[in-house]
mmCIF file of N, CA and C and ligand atoms in Angstrom:
data_model
loop_
_atom_site.group_PDB
_atom_site.id
_atom_site.type_symbol
_atom_site.label_atom_id
_atom_site.label_comp_id
_atom_site.label_asym_id
_atom_site.label_seq_id
_atom_site.Cartn_x
_atom_site.Cartn_y
_atom_site.Cartn_z
ATOM 1 N N MET A 8 -6.770 -8.856 28.839
ATOM 2 C CA MET A 8 -6.296 -9.859 27.873
ATOM 3 C C MET A 8 -7.409 -10.864 27.585
ATOM 4 N N ASP A 9 -7.593 -11.176 26.331
ATOM 5 C CA ASP A 9 -8.605 -12.159 25.958
ATOM 6 C C ASP A 9 -7.982 -13.561 25.996
ATOM 7 N N LEU A 10 -8.166 -14.259 27.094
ATOM 8 C CA LEU A 10 -7.508 -15.553 27.267
ATOM 9 C C LEU A 10 -8.134 -16.653 26.414
ATOM 10 N N SER A 11 -9.218 -16.336 25.685
ATOM 11 C CA SER A 11 -9.806 -17.347 24.816
ATOM 12 C C SER A 11 -9.101 -17.400 23.467
ATOM 13 N N ASP A 12 -8.188 -16.453 23.221
ATOM 14 C CA ASP A 12 -7.436 -16.486 21.969
ATOM 15 C C ASP A 12 -6.652 -17.796 21.892
ATOM 16 N N TRP A 13 -6.772 -18.512 20.772
ATOM 17 C CA TRP A 13 -6.143 -19.831 20.654
ATOM 18 C C TRP A 13 -4.630 -19.784 20.769
ATOM 19 N N ARG A 14 -4.067 -18.593 20.545
ATOM 20 C CA ARG A 14 -2.607 -18.497 20.581
ATOM 21 C C ARG A 14 -2.046 -18.394 21.995
ATOM 22 N N LEU A 15 -2.916 -18.100 22.966
ATOM 23 C CA LEU A 15 -2.433 -17.914 24.332
ATOM 24 C C LEU A 15 -2.413 -19.239 25.085
ATOM 25 N N LEU A 16 -1.208 -19.677 25.432
ATOM 26 C CA LEU A 16 -1.034 -20.973 26.084
ATOM 27 C C LEU A 16 -0.142 -20.839 27.319
ATOM 28 N N GLY A 17 -0.256 -19.738 28.011
ATOM 29 C CA GLY A 17 0.545 -19.548 29.215
ATOM 30 C C GLY A 17 1.807 -18.755 29.007
ATOM 31 N N GLN A 18 1.949 -18.139 27.806
ATOM 32 C CA GLN A 18 3.159 -17.356 27.534
ATOM 33 C C GLN A 18 3.324 -16.190 28.495
ATOM 34 N N GLU A 19 2.203 -15.733 29.098
ATOM 35 C CA GLU A 19 2.310 -14.591 30.005
ATOM 36 C C GLU A 19 3.193 -14.897 31.212
ATOM 37 N N GLN A 20 3.419 -16.186 31.485
ATOM 38 C CA GLN A 20 4.259 -16.549 32.623
ATOM 39 C C GLN A 20 5.736 -16.262 32.376
ATOM 40 N N TYR A 21 6.152 -16.230 31.119
ATOM 41 C CA TYR A 21 7.570 -15.975 30.868
ATOM 42 C C TYR A 21 7.828 -14.850 29.868
ATOM 43 N N LEU A 22 6.779 -14.281 29.291
ATOM 44 C CA LEU A 22 7.006 -13.224 28.301
ATOM 45 C C LEU A 22 6.444 -11.865 28.712
ATOM 46 N N THR A 23 5.823 -11.773 29.882
ATOM 47 C CA THR A 23 5.277 -10.483 30.293
ATOM 48 C C THR A 23 6.399 -9.517 30.665
ATOM 49 N N GLY A 24 6.369 -8.332 30.062
ATOM 50 C CA GLY A 24 7.307 -7.284 30.443
ATOM 51 C C GLY A 24 8.738 -7.488 30.003
ATOM 52 N N VAL A 25 9.007 -8.470 29.154
ATOM 53 C CA VAL A 25 10.396 -8.690 28.725
ATOM 54 C C VAL A 25 10.792 -7.659 27.662
ATOM 55 N N ALA A 26 12.084 -7.497 27.474
ATOM 56 C CA ALA A 26 12.593 -6.625 26.418
ATOM 57 C C ALA A 26 12.655 -7.416 25.121
ATOM 58 N N LEU A 27 12.156 -6.822 24.043
ATOM 59 C CA LEU A 27 12.195 -7.475 22.733
ATOM 60 C C LEU A 27 13.010 -6.635 21.762
ATOM 61 N N PHE A 28 13.595 -7.320 20.806
ATOM 62 C CA PHE A 28 14.435 -6.662 19.815
ATOM 63 C C PHE A 28 13.954 -7.073 18.431
ATOM 64 N N HIS A 29 13.791 -6.107 17.546
ATOM 65 C CA HIS A 29 13.392 -6.426 16.181
ATOM 66 C C HIS A 29 14.656 -6.782 15.403
ATOM 67 N N ARG A 30 14.772 -8.041 15.014
ATOM 68 C CA ARG A 30 16.019 -8.534 14.437
ATOM 69 C C ARG A 30 15.774 -9.346 13.188
ATOM 70 N N ASN A 31 16.800 -9.406 12.351
ATOM 71 C CA ASN A 31 16.795 -10.377 11.260
ATOM 72 C C ASN A 31 17.083 -11.744 11.847
ATOM 73 N N TYR A 32 16.343 -12.743 11.391
ATOM 74 C CA TYR A 32 16.552 -14.080 11.935
ATOM 75 C C TYR A 32 17.990 -14.562 11.695
ATOM 76 N N SER A 33 18.583 -14.117 10.596
ATOM 77 C CA SER A 33 19.949 -14.542 10.276
ATOM 78 C C SER A 33 20.966 -13.999 11.280
ATOM 79 N N ASP A 34 20.568 -13.002 12.083
ATOM 80 C CA ASP A 34 21.487 -12.432 13.067
ATOM 81 C C ASP A 34 21.417 -13.130 14.419
ATOM 82 N N ARG A 35 20.640 -14.206 14.510
ATOM 83 C CA ARG A 35 20.454 -14.860 15.817
ATOM 84 C C ARG A 35 21.762 -15.459 16.334
ATOM 85 N N LYS A 36 21.839 -15.532 17.663
ATOM 86 C CA LYS A 36 23.024 -16.106 18.296
ATOM 87 C C LYS A 36 22.885 -17.616 18.470
ATOM 88 N N THR A 37 21.684 -18.128 18.375
ATOM 89 C CA THR A 37 21.463 -19.559 18.559
ATOM 90 C C THR A 37 21.857 -20.307 17.278
ATOM 91 N N SER A 38 22.015 -21.614 17.387
ATOM 92 C CA SER A 38 22.438 -22.404 16.221
ATOM 93 C C SER A 38 21.290 -23.218 15.650
ATOM 94 N N THR A 39 20.065 -22.895 16.030
ATOM 95 C CA THR A 39 18.924 -23.649 15.525
ATOM 96 C C THR A 39 18.695 -23.350 14.045
ATOM 97 N N ASP A 40 18.144 -24.334 13.340
ATOM 98 C CA ASP A 40 17.843 -24.212 11.918
ATOM 99 C C ASP A 40 16.606 -23.340 11.701
ATOM 100 N N HIS A 41 15.658 -23.447 12.623
ATOM 101 C CA HIS A 41 14.449 -22.631 12.536
ATOM 102 C C HIS A 41 13.826 -22.495 13.923
ATOM 103 N N ASP A 42 12.931 -21.535 14.055
ATOM 104 C CA ASP A 42 12.165 -21.345 15.278
ATOM 105 C C ASP A 42 10.718 -21.100 14.901
ATOM 106 N N HIS A 43 9.845 -21.153 15.883
ATOM 107 C CA HIS A 43 8.432 -20.871 15.643
ATOM 108 C C HIS A 43 8.007 -19.667 16.463
ATOM 109 N N CYS A 44 7.066 -18.900 15.922
ATOM 110 C CA CYS A 44 6.481 -17.815 16.685
ATOM 111 C C CYS A 44 5.915 -18.386 17.977
ATOM 112 N N GLU A 45 6.192 -17.728 19.089
ATOM 113 C CA GLU A 45 5.741 -18.204 20.399
ATOM 114 C C GLU A 45 4.224 -18.303 20.490
ATOM 115 N N PHE A 46 3.530 -17.582 19.618
ATOM 116 C CA PHE A 46 2.077 -17.521 19.736
ATOM 117 C C PHE A 46 1.367 -18.316 18.647
ATOM 118 N N CYS A 47 1.625 -17.991 17.382
ATOM 119 C CA CYS A 47 0.852 -18.620 16.313
ATOM 120 C C CYS A 47 1.600 -19.782 15.659
ATOM 121 N N GLY A 48 2.892 -19.938 15.968
ATOM 122 C CA GLY A 48 3.640 -21.062 15.421
ATOM 123 C C GLY A 48 4.217 -20.844 14.042
ATOM 124 N N THR A 49 4.055 -19.658 13.476
ATOM 125 C CA THR A 49 4.661 -19.370 12.171
ATOM 126 C C THR A 49 6.169 -19.581 12.242
ATOM 127 N N LYS A 50 6.702 -20.192 11.194
ATOM 128 C CA LYS A 50 8.105 -20.586 11.225
ATOM 129 C C LYS A 50 9.038 -19.451 10.816
ATOM 130 N N PHE A 51 10.122 -19.328 11.541
ATOM 131 C CA PHE A 51 11.216 -18.413 11.191
ATOM 132 C C PHE A 51 12.380 -19.242 10.680
ATOM 133 N N SER A 52 12.951 -18.832 9.553
ATOM 134 C CA SER A 52 14.159 -19.494 9.061
ATOM 135 C C SER A 52 14.801 -18.633 7.991
ATOM 136 N N ASP A 53 16.111 -18.699 7.878
ATOM 137 C CA ASP A 53 16.756 -18.022 6.764
ATOM 138 C C ASP A 53 17.233 -19.029 5.719
ATOM 139 N N SER A 54 16.893 -20.310 5.923
ATOM 140 C CA SER A 54 17.307 -21.327 4.948
ATOM 141 C C SER A 54 16.128 -22.089 4.355
ATOM 142 N N ILE A 55 14.955 -21.979 4.935
ATOM 143 C CA ILE A 55 13.767 -22.674 4.439
ATOM 144 C C ILE A 55 12.879 -21.666 3.708
ATOM 145 N N PRO A 56 12.553 -21.921 2.435
ATOM 146 C CA PRO A 56 11.745 -20.956 1.670
ATOM 147 C C PRO A 56 10.372 -20.728 2.298
ATOM 148 N N GLY A 57 9.892 -19.497 2.209
ATOM 149 C CA GLY A 57 8.555 -19.174 2.667
ATOM 150 C C GLY A 57 8.439 -18.865 4.142
ATOM 151 N N CYS A 58 9.547 -18.853 4.843
ATOM 152 C CA CYS A 58 9.500 -18.582 6.279
ATOM 153 C C CYS A 58 9.783 -17.109 6.550
ATOM 154 N N LEU A 59 9.391 -16.683 7.721
ATOM 155 C CA LEU A 59 9.702 -15.315 8.120
ATOM 156 C C LEU A 59 11.205 -15.173 8.331
ATOM 157 N N THR A 60 11.738 -14.031 7.924
ATOM 158 C CA THR A 60 13.176 -13.808 8.068
ATOM 159 C C THR A 60 13.496 -12.725 9.085
ATOM 160 N N LYS A 61 12.454 -12.083 9.626
ATOM 161 C CA LYS A 61 12.691 -11.141 10.709
ATOM 162 C C LYS A 61 11.479 -11.085 11.619
ATOM 163 N N GLY A 62 11.726 -10.662 12.848
ATOM 164 C CA GLY A 62 10.637 -10.578 13.801
ATOM 165 C C GLY A 62 11.166 -10.078 15.128
ATOM 166 N N TYR A 63 10.358 -10.244 16.156
ATOM 167 C CA TYR A 63 10.753 -9.776 17.476
ATOM 168 C C TYR A 63 11.306 -10.941 18.276
ATOM 169 N N THR A 64 12.417 -10.713 18.969
ATOM 170 C CA THR A 64 13.037 -11.785 19.721
ATOM 171 C C THR A 64 13.529 -11.291 21.068
ATOM 172 N N THR A 65 13.673 -12.237 21.984
ATOM 173 C CA THR A 65 14.205 -11.902 23.297
ATOM 174 C C THR A 65 15.713 -11.698 23.195
ATOM 175 N N MET A 66 16.295 -11.143 24.235
ATOM 176 C CA MET A 66 17.718 -10.837 24.254
ATOM 177 C C MET A 66 18.579 -12.024 23.831
ATOM 178 N N ASP A 67 18.213 -13.245 24.274
ATOM 179 C CA ASP A 67 19.030 -14.425 23.992
ATOM 180 C C ASP A 67 18.669 -15.099 22.662
ATOM 181 N N ASP A 68 17.721 -14.527 21.914
ATOM 182 C CA ASP A 68 17.282 -15.065 20.618
ATOM 183 C C ASP A 68 16.594 -16.425 20.714
ATOM 184 N N TYR A 69 16.163 -16.816 21.912
ATOM 185 C CA TYR A 69 15.514 -18.119 22.035
ATOM 186 C C TYR A 69 14.028 -18.077 21.727
ATOM 187 N N ARG A 70 13.401 -16.927 21.914
ATOM 188 C CA ARG A 70 11.966 -16.847 21.690
ATOM 189 C C ARG A 70 11.690 -15.824 20.614
ATOM 190 N N TRP A 71 10.880 -16.213 19.620
ATOM 191 C CA TRP A 71 10.581 -15.351 18.481
ATOM 192 C C TRP A 71 9.093 -15.077 18.406
ATOM 193 N N ILE A 72 8.755 -13.863 18.016
ATOM 194 C CA ILE A 72 7.362 -13.449 17.912
ATOM 195 C C ILE A 72 7.195 -12.738 16.576
ATOM 196 N N CYS A 73 6.203 -13.164 15.787
ATOM 197 C CA CYS A 73 6.010 -12.556 14.474
ATOM 198 C C CYS A 73 5.388 -11.164 14.612
ATOM 199 N N ASP A 74 5.449 -10.381 13.554
ATOM 200 C CA ASP A 74 4.944 -9.013 13.595
ATOM 201 C C ASP A 74 3.456 -8.966 13.946
ATOM 202 N N ASN A 75 2.689 -9.920 13.406
ATOM 203 C CA ASN A 75 1.254 -9.946 13.687
ATOM 204 C C ASN A 75 0.969 -10.136 15.164
ATOM 205 N N CYS A 76 1.602 -11.144 15.752
ATOM 206 C CA CYS A 76 1.347 -11.441 17.162
ATOM 207 C C CYS A 76 1.907 -10.332 18.042
ATOM 208 N N PHE A 77 3.004 -9.744 17.610
ATOM 209 C CA PHE A 77 3.550 -8.628 18.377
ATOM 210 C C PHE A 77 2.515 -7.512 18.483
ATOM 211 N N SER A 78 1.917 -7.134 17.368
ATOM 212 C CA SER A 78 0.979 -6.008 17.415
ATOM 213 C C SER A 78 -0.310 -6.397 18.136
ATOM 214 N N ASP A 79 -0.691 -7.691 18.085
ATOM 215 C CA ASP A 79 -1.904 -8.122 18.775
ATOM 216 C C ASP A 79 -1.725 -8.163 20.293
ATOM 217 N N PHE A 80 -0.530 -8.481 20.765
ATOM 218 C CA PHE A 80 -0.342 -8.734 22.196
ATOM 219 C C PHE A 80 0.556 -7.738 22.911
ATOM 220 N N LYS A 81 1.105 -6.765 22.170
ATOM 221 C CA LYS A 81 2.103 -5.897 22.806
ATOM 222 C C LYS A 81 1.534 -5.113 23.983
ATOM 223 N N ASP A 82 0.255 -4.757 23.933
ATOM 224 C CA ASP A 82 -0.319 -4.006 25.050
ATOM 225 C C ASP A 82 -0.533 -4.897 26.270
ATOM 226 N N ASP A 83 -1.026 -6.110 26.040
ATOM 227 C CA ASP A 83 -1.270 -7.025 27.150
ATOM 228 C C ASP A 83 0.033 -7.459 27.819
ATOM 229 N N PHE A 84 1.074 -7.664 27.027
ATOM 230 C CA PHE A 84 2.318 -8.197 27.579
ATOM 231 C C PHE A 84 3.314 -7.120 28.003
ATOM 232 N N LYS A 85 2.988 -5.858 27.660
ATOM 233 C CA LYS A 85 3.825 -4.735 28.094
ATOM 234 C C LYS A 85 5.300 -4.913 27.718
ATOM 235 N N TRP A 86 5.511 -5.264 26.468
ATOM 236 C CA TRP A 86 6.881 -5.467 26.016
ATOM 237 C C TRP A 86 7.619 -4.142 25.880
ATOM 238 N N ALA A 87 8.885 -4.152 26.216
ATOM 239 C CA ALA A 87 9.745 -3.001 25.990
ATOM 240 C C ALA A 87 10.593 -3.296 24.757
ATOM 241 N N VAL A 88 10.441 -2.476 23.737
ATOM 242 C CA VAL A 88 11.192 -2.697 22.506
ATOM 243 C C VAL A 88 12.375 -1.742 22.458
ATOM 244 N N ASP A 89 13.526 -2.280 22.196
ATOM 245 C CA ASP A 89 14.730 -1.465 22.128
ATOM 246 C C ASP A 89 14.800 -0.786 20.773
ATOM 247 N N SER A 90 14.457 0.501 20.713
ATOM 248 C CA SER A 90 14.392 1.202 19.436
ATOM 249 C C SER A 90 15.778 1.456 18.865
ATOM 250 N N GLN A 91 16.809 1.448 19.690
ATOM 251 C CA GLN A 91 18.162 1.674 19.162
ATOM 252 C C GLN A 91 18.570 0.550 18.226
ATOM 253 N N ILE A 92 18.106 -0.651 18.504
ATOM 254 C CA ILE A 92 18.413 -1.782 17.631
ATOM 255 C C ILE A 92 17.808 -1.546 16.252
ATOM 256 N N ASP A 93 16.573 -1.017 16.232
ATOM 257 C CA ASP A 93 15.927 -0.738 14.953
ATOM 258 C C ASP A 93 16.735 0.268 14.138
ATOM 259 N N GLN A 94 17.230 1.292 14.814
ATOM 260 C CA GLN A 94 17.937 2.339 14.088
ATOM 261 C C GLN A 94 19.250 1.833 13.488
ATOM 262 N N THR A 95 19.955 0.982 14.230
ATOM 263 C CA THR A 95 21.243 0.522 13.730
ATOM 264 C C THR A 95 21.101 -0.500 12.615
ATOM 265 N N SER A 96 19.906 -1.084 12.448
ATOM 266 C CA SER A 96 19.747 -2.127 11.439
ATOM 267 C C SER A 96 19.352 -1.548 10.090
ATOM 268 N N LYS A 97 19.189 -0.251 9.997
ATOM 269 C CA LYS A 97 18.796 0.336 8.727
ATOM 270 C C LYS A 97 19.957 0.370 7.742
HETATM 271 ZN ZN1 ZN B 112 2.799 -15.189 15.494
#
């Protein structure tokens, strides 16, 4: 892992090896108005224009990761993605 990447701020302590689900932000269980990508800070929202509306999230929908950061860090963080969720969302 390249720890000099500006996006890495200790996320490996709580995001290594977790299960991620590719979800629409509007399907979240939390009541927050918006969230930020855990790595780059890109905003997720289904009510604010210009924000991401889907991405990778933890089981509880509290942590969101954009597609870019997912592909950049998926090998280092060893995420397990639930492919069944992808199939049912089509
Ligand atoms: Zn990101």
